[in-house]
XYZ file of C-alpha atoms in Angstrom:
579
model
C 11.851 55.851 -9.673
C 13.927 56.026 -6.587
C 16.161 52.959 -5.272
C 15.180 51.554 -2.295
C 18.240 50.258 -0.687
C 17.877 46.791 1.441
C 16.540 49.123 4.931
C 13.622 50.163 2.553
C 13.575 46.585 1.238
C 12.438 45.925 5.185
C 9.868 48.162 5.622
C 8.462 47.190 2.972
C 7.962 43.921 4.360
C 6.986 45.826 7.413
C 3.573 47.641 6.326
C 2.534 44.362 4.147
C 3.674 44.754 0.222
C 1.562 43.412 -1.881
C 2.054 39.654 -1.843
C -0.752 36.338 -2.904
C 0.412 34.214 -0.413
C -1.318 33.722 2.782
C 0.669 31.661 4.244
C 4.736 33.100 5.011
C 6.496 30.026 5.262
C 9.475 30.154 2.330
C 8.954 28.287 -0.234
C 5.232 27.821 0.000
C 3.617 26.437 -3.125
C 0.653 28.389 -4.914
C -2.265 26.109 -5.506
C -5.777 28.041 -6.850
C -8.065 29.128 -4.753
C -11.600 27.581 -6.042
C -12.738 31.369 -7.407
C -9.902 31.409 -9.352
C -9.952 27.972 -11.136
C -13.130 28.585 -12.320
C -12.012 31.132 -13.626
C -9.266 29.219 -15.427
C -11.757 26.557 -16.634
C -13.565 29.093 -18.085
C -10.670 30.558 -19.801
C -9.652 27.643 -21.234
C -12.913 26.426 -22.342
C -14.181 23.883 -20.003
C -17.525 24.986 -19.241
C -18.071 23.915 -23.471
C -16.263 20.452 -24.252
C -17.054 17.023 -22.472
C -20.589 17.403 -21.297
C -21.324 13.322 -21.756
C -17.782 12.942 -19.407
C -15.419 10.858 -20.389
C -16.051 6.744 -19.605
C -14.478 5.292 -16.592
C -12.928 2.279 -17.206
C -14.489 -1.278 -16.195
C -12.784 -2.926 -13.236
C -9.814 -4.890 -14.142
C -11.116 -8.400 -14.516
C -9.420 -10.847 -12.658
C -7.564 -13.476 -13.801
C -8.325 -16.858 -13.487
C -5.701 -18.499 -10.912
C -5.938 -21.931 -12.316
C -4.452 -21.429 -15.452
C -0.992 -23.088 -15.894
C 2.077 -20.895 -14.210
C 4.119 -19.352 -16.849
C 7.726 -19.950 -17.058
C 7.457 -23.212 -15.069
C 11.904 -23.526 -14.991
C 11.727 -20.158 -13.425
C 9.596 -21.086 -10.782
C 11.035 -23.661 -9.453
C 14.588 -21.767 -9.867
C 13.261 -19.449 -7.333
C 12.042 -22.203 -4.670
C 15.206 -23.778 -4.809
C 16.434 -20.776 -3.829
C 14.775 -20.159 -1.568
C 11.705 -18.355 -2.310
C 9.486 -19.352 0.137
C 5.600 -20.201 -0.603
C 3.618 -16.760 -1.355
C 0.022 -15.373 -2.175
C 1.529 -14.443 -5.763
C 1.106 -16.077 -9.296
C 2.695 -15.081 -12.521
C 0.471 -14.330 -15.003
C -0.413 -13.109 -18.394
C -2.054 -9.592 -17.823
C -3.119 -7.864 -21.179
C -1.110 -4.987 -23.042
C 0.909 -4.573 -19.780
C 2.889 -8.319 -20.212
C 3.415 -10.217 -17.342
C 2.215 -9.658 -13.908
C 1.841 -10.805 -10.734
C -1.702 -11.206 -9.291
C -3.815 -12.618 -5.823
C -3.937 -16.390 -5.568
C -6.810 -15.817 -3.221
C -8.128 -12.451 -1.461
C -5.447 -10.365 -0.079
C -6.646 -7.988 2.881
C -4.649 -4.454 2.736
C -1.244 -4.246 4.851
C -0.946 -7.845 4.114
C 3.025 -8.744 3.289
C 2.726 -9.736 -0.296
C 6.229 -10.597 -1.055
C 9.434 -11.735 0.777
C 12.529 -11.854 -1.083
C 15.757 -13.715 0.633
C 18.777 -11.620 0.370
C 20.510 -14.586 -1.355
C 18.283 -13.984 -4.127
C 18.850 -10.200 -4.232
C 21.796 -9.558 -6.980
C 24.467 -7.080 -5.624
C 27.116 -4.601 -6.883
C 29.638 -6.943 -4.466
C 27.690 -10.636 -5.892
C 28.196 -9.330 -9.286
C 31.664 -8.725 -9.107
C 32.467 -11.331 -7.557
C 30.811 -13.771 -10.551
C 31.709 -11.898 -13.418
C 34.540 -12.944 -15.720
C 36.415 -10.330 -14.719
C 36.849 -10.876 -11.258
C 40.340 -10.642 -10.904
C 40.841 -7.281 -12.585
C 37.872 -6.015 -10.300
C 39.578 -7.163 -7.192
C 43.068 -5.681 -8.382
C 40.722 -2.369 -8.997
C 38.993 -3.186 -5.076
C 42.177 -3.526 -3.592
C 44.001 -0.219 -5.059
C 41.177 1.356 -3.930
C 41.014 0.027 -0.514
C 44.519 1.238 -0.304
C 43.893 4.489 -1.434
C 41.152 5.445 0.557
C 42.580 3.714 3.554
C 45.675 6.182 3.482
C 43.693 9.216 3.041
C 41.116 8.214 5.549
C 41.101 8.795 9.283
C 37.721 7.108 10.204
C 39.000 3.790 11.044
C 39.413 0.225 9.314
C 35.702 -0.582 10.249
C 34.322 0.863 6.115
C 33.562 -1.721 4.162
C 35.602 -2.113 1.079
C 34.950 0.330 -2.097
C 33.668 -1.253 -5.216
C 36.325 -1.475 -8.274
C 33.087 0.431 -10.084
C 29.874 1.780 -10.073
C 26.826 -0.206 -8.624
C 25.156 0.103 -12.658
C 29.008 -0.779 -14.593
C 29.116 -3.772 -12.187
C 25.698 -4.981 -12.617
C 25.799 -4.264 -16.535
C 29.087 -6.022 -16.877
C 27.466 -9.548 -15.460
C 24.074 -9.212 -17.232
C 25.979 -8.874 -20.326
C 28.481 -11.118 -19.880
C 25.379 -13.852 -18.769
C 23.324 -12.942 -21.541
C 26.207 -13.844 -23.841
C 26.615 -17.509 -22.382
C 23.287 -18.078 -23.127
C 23.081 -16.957 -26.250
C 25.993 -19.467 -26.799
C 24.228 -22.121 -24.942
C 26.651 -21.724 -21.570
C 24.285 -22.255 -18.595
C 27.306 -22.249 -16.173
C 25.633 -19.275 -14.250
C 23.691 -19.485 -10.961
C 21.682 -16.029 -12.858
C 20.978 -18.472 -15.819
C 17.044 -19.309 -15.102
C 16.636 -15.410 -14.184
C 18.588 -14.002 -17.423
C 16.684 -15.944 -19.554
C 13.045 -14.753 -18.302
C 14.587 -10.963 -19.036
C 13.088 -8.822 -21.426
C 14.980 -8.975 -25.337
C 14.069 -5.224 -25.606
C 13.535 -3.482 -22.263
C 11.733 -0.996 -24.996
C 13.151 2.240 -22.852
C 14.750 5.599 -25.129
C 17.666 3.199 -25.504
C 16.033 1.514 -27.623
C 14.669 3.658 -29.784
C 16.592 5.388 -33.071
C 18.460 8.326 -31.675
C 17.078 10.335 -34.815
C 13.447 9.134 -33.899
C 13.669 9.913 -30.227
C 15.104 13.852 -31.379
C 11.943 14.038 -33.415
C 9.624 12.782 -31.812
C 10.343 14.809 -28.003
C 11.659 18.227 -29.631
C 9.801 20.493 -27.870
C 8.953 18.751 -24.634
C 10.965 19.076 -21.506
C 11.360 14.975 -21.979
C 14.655 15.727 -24.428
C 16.703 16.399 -21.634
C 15.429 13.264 -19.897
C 16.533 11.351 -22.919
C 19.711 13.242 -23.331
C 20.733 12.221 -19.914
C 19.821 8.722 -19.789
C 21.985 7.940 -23.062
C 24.479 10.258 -22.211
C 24.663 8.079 -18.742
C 24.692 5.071 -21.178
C 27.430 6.336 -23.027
C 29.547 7.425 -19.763
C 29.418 3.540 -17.958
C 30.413 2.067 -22.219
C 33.333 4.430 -21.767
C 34.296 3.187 -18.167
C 34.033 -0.442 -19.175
C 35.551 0.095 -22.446
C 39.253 -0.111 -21.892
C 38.314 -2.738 -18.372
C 36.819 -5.573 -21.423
C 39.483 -4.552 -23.442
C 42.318 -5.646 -20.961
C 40.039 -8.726 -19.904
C 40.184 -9.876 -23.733
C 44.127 -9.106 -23.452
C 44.720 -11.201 -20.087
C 42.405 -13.979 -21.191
C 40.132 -13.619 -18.984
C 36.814 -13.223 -21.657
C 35.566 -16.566 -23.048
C 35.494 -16.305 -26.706
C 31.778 -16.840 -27.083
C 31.154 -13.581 -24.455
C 31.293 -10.578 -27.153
C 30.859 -7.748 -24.423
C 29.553 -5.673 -27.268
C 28.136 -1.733 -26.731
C 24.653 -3.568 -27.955
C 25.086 -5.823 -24.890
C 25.940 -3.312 -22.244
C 23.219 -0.972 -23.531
C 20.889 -3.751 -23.170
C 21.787 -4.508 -19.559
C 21.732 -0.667 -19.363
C 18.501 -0.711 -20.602
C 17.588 -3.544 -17.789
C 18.357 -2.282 -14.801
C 17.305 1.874 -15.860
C 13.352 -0.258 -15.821
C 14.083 -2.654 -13.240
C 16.967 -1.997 -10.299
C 15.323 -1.331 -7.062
C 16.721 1.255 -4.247
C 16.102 0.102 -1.059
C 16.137 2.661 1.572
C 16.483 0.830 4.425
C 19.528 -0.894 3.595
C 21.899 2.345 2.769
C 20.280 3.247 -0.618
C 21.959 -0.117 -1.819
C 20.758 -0.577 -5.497
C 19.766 -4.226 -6.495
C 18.123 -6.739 -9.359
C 15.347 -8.950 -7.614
C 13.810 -11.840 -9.540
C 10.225 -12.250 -8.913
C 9.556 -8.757 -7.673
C 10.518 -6.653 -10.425
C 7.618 -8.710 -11.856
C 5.291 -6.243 -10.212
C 3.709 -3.652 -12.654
C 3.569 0.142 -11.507
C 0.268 2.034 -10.870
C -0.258 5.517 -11.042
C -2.735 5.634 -8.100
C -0.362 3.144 -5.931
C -0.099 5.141 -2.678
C 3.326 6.002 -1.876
C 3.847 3.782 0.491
C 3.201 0.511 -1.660
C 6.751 -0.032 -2.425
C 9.660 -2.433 -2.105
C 12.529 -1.998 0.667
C 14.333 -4.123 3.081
C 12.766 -5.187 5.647
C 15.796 -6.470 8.371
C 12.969 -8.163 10.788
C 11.043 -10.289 7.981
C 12.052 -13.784 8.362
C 12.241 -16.159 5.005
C 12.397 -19.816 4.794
C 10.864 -23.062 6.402
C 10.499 -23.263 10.162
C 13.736 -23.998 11.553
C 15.461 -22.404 8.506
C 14.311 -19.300 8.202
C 16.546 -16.117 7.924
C 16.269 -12.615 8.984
C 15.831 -9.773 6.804
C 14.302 -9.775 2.917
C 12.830 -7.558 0.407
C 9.516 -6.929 1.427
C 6.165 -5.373 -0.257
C 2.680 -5.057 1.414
C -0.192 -3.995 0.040
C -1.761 -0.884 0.301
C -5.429 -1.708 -0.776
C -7.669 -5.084 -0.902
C -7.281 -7.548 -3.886
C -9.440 -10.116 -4.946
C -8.280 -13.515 -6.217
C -6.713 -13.287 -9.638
C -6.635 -9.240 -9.131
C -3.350 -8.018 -10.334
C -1.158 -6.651 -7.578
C 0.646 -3.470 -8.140
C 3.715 -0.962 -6.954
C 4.715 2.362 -7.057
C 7.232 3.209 -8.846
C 7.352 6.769 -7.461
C 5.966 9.472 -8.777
C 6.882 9.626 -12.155
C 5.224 11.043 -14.774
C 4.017 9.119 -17.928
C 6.988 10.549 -20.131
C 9.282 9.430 -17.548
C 7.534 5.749 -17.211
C 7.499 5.696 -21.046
C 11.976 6.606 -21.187
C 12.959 4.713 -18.270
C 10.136 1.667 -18.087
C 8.684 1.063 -21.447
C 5.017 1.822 -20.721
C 2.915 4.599 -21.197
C -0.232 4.947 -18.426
C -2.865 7.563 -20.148
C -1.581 11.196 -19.062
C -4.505 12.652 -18.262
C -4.881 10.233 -15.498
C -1.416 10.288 -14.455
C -1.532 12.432 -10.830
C 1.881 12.627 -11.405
C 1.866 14.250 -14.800
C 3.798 17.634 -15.485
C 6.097 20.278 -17.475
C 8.933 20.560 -15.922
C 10.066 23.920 -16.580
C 13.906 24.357 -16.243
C 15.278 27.379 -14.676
C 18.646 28.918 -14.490
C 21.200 32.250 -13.769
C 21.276 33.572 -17.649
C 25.715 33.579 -17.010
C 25.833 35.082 -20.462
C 23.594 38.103 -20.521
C 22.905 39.017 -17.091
C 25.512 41.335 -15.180
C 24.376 40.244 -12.312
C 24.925 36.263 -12.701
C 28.059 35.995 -10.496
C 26.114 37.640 -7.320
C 22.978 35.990 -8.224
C 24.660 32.550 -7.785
C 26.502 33.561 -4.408
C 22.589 34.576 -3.338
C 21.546 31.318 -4.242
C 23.955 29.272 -3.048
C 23.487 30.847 0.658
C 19.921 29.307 1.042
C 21.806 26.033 -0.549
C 19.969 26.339 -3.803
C 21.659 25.568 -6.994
C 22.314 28.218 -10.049
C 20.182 25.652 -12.537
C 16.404 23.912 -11.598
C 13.741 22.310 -12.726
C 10.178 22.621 -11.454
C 7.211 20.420 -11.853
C 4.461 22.694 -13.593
C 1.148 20.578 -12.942
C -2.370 21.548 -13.793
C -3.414 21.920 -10.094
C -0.791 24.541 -8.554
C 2.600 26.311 -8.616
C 5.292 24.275 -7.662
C 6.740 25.120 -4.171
C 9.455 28.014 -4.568
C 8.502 29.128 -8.335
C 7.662 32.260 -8.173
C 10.624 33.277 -5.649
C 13.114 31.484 -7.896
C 11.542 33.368 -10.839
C 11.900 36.965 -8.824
C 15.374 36.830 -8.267
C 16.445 35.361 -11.758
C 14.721 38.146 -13.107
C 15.271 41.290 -10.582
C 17.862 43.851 -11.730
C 19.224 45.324 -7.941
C 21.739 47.970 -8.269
C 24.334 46.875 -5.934
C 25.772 43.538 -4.357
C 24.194 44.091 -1.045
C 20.797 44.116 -2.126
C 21.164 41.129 -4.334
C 21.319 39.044 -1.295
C 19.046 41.439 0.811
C 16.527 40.201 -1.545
C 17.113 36.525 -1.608
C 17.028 36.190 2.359
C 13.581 37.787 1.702
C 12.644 35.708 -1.163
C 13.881 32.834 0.325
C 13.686 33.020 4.259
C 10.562 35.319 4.420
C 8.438 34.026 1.722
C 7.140 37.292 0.423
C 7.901 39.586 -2.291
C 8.952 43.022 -1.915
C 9.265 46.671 -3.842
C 12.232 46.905 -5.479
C 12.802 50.542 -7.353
C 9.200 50.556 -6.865
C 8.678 47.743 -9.121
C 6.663 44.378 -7.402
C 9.083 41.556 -7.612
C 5.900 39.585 -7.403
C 4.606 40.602 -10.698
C 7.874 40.293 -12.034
C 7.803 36.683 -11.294
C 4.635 36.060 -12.960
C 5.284 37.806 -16.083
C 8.532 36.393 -16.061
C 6.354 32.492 -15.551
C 3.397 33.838 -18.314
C 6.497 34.668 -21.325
C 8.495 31.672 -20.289
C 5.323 29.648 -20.717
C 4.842 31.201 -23.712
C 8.169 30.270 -25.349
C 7.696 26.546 -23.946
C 4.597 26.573 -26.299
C 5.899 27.825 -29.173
C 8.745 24.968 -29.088
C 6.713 22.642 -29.960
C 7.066 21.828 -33.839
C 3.954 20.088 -34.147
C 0.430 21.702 -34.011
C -1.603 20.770 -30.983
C -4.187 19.321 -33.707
C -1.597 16.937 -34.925
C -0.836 16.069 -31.615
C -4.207 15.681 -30.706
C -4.936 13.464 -33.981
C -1.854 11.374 -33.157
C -2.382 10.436 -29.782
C -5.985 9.149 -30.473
C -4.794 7.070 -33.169
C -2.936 5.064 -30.622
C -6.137 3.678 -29.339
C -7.076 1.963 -32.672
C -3.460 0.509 -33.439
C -3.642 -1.146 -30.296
C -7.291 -2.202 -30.805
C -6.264 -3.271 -34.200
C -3.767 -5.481 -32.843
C -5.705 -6.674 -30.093
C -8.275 -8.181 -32.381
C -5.515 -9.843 -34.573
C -2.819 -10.700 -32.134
C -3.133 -13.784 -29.383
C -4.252 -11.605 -26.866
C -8.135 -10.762 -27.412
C -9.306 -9.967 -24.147
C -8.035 -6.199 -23.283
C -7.269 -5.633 -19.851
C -8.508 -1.675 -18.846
C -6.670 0.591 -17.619
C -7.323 0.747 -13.628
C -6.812 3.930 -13.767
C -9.604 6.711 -12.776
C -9.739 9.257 -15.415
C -9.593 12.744 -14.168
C -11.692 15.372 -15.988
C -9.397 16.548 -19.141
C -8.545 19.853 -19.962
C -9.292 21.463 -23.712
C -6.879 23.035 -25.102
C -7.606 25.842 -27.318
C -7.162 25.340 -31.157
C -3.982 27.194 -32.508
C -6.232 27.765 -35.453
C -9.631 27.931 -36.246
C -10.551 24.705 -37.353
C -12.892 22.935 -35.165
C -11.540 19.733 -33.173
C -13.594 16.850 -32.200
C -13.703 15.801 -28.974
C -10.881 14.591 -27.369
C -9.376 13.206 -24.263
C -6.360 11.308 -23.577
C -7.304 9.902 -20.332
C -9.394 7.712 -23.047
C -6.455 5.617 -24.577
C -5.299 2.220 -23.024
C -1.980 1.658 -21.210
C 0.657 1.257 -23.936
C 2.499 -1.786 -22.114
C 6.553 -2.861 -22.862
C 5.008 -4.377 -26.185
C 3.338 -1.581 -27.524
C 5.644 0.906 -27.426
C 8.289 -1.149 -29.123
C 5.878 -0.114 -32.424
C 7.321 2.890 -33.499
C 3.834 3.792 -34.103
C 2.495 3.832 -31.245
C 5.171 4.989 -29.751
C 4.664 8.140 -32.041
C 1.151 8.130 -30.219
C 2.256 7.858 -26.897
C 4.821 10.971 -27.127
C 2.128 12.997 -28.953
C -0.378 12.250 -25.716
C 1.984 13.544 -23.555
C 2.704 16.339 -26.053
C -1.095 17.442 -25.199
C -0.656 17.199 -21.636
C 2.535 19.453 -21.350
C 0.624 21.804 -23.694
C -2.800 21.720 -21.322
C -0.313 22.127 -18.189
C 1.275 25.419 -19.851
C -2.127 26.806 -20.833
C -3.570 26.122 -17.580
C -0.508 27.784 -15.690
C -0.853 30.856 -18.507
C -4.239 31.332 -17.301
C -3.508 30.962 -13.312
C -0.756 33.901 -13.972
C -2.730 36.281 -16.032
C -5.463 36.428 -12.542
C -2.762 36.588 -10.294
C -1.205 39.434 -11.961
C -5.085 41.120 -12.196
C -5.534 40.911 -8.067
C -1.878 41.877 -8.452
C -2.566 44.824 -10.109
C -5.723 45.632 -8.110
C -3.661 45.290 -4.726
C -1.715 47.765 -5.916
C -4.365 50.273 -6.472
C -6.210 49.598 -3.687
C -2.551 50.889 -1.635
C -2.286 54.199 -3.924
C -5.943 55.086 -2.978
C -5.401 54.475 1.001
């Protein structure tokens, strides 16, 4: 084989290389063609399994709106404060705990929800009420002073915060949640605090040597990884901060400021601080509205920001601006009114929220497949970084795998991870093609294309032989979860289940690793483990296995979407010797 040096690299693109992708834009992402997902369903079997279909659930019933308001002190905490009268009651709503729901039919685009910004707890309100006020405004002021002599922008910047939006948040929750457990109600926060969660049941919760187990394997151990090591990273700022509180007398005695504490407010705001957009990406706690329970089908849309217009209040009274939701669909009285989180899969809902919506019917659901310059063995890793870095792409990423398509820049990212070019030059030569052209060029004769695939196909492969359970087990597992929580839906207070209003979408078999036959199976069956459910280790077992299937059914699928790419690659390329 000759080299072709980055002018042949050109002409190449010039007289049409082989390349799948219609469409030239960089970055495109590679869903199937219909032809070729057949062919994929037949691969994987699903022309055989799930002829009866799997059941669609039975519309959520509604709730009745007479029954007595829960948390009646609450309540009327929030009018005082200003909560003016809306279309919302709290409400039991099955496995997924409290909810808010229609007190009479809602039309969609109707404004649900309007939260004063005086009920809104802030990085700045937080500091301000904490304990440690005065150390956080010696902290606000050096830091004002710093960044006031290095800055040339003007005296118009608000002042920094003494911390991080999360330490300062954390540090009141936990500091209010230890006055109440010592019967201080000194706190505006106090009616809120005590409605909060004792568990917010996300991986901070669970037993670090249960959490290893139970996600070794899945792409979700990193996920967990970073969310304690976060954890671990605001204990170690606050640390020495509580420590010179305790030494200035500035700590009540009856506030422990414990690591259980501050994981637990940790643990809070990871399932419950809302972003809003529209107000500089400010992060906040909101009573009432981080009542609302996420939906997998909520559009994307149907979520909560600041709205600067909205007014709040009695005529005469009213203020501008407030945290605002409206709805994106029609409810009917007692109908439970949901959000979007974003779109998160269900192994992020279950780390960061607590619940567990079926997988299968997640639209969200994926593998994310991490990617990244091997610094150790390849030769190349220095100029393949530099090459990256030029189309502002980092050396390290993850990508979505999902059952329906490539994610967008996959197979480009894959080609020049896994391209060996001779010289410097035609290291970047081929990422401005890659990357900027959207196609995938000869290089020493070899396709970079196919390169990419079989480079996807082994990496898919070694994803899938990770896993230390057996798909079987997994399989076995996650159907189990549907009788505990049956179990304990017949024996607990709660009798009447609430279905998931979810639509199933058509599941996926996965091929047996041995040759035992395996009953048939769908996740997209199982309830929606709520906050309670998944505090079961258990079920929580369950849940991870369920997702365990998915991931397993993504990597298959993409497996199968590789090996007939590579075939029309391969019959692309004979079709060019022959002409």
């Amino acid at each position: 084989m000759t080299h072709i040096n980055s002018q042949r690299l050109r002409k190449t693109l010039v007289t049409g290389g082989p390349s799948l992708h219609p469409n030239t834009r960089p970055f495109t992402a590679s869903p199937l063609p219909p032809s070729r997902t057949a062919r994929c369903n037949a691969l994987l079997g699903l022309d055989r399994i799930f002829k009866s279909g799997s059941q669609s659930p039975s519309p959520q019933p509604a709730t009745n709106a007479n029954e007595p308001e829960l948390e009646p002190d609450f309540q009327a905490w929030l009018r005082r404060e200003g909560l003016s009268t809306q279309p919302l009651l709290l409400r039991q709503c099955g496995r997924e705990g409290r909810g808010l729901v229609a007190s009479r039919p809602l039309p969609r685009g109707d404004v649900l929800l309007r939260v004063p910004d005086s009920l809104l707890l802030t990085a700045e309100r937080a500091a301000e009420e904490s304990c440690l006020a005065p150390l956080l405004r010696t902290r606000s002021t050096a830091a004002a002073s710093t960044s006031s002599s290095t800055s040339s922008t003007g005296s118009g910047a608000p002042s920094p915060l003494p911390l991080s939006e999360w330490s300062l948040l954390a540090l009141l929750l936990a500091e209010l949640r230890c006055r109440l457990a010592a019967g201080d109600r000194s706190s505006r926060w106090d009616p809120y605090v005590a409605v909060l969660p004792q568990r917010p049941c996300t991986v901070l919760d669970w037993p670090a040597k249960e959490a290893k187990q139970l996600l070794c394997g899945s792409p979700l151990m990193r996920l967990a990884d970073s969310i304690s090591g976060t954890a671990a990273y605001f204990w170690q700022e606050l640390e020495p901060l509580i420590a010179q509180g305790r030494t200035d007398r500035l700590i009540p005695n009856h506030v422990a400021f414990g690591k259980s504490d501050l994981d637990w407010a940790f643990g809070v705001l990871l399932s419950r601080c809302i972003r809003l957009p529209s107000r500089g990406d400010v992060q906040v706690l909101s009573p009432w509205a981080d009542l609302l329970n996420h939906d997998v089908k909520a559009e994307a849309g149907c979520h909560l920001d600041w709205d600067p217009t909205a007014e709040v209040g009695a005529k005469g009274e009213a203020v501008s601006g407030a945290l605002v939701l409206r709805s994106d669909r029609q409810y009917a009285a007692g109908q439970q009114v949901y959000v979007s989180y974003g779109p998160k899969s269900s192994g992020e809902l279950l780390l960061s929220y607590g619940f567990c919506p079926p997988p299968a019917a997640n639209p969200h659901q994926d593998y994310k497949l991490r990617l990244a310059v091997d610094c150790q063995a390849d030769p190349l890793a220095d100029l393949k970084v530099a090459a990256l870095a030029r189309h502002g792409l980092p050396a390290e990423l993850e990508f979505p795998l999902k059952l329906e398509g490539l994610p967008e820049g996959l197979l480009q990212y894959l080609a020049l991870l896994d391209a060996r070019p001779k010289v410097a030059q035609e290291t970047y030569d081929l990422a401005s093609l890659l990357f900027e052209g959207g196609t995938f060029p000869l290089l020493d004769g070899e396709d970079t294309l196919a390169l990419a695939l079989r480079g996807l196909s082994s990496r898919c492969t070694a994803a899938l032989k990770a896993y230390p359970t057996s798909v079987e087990v997994d399989q076995a597992l996650a159907a189990g979860a549907a009788a505990v929580v049956a179990n304990r839906q017949q024996r607990g207070p709660r009798r009447a289940a609430v279905a998931s209003p979810i639509s199933p979408t058509r599941p996926i078999d996965v091929p047996p690793t041995s040759g035992a036959s395996l009953s048939p199976f769908s996740t997209d069956s199982l309830p929606t483990l709520g906050t309670e459910d998944v505090c079961v280790s258990s079920v929580r077992a369950a849940a991870v296995a369920g997702i365990r299937v998915r991931e397993r059914q993504i990597l298959q699928r993409t497996q199968a979407a590789v090996s007939a790419q590579l075939g029309d690659v391969k019959r692309a390329a004979a079709r060019t010797r022959r002409r």
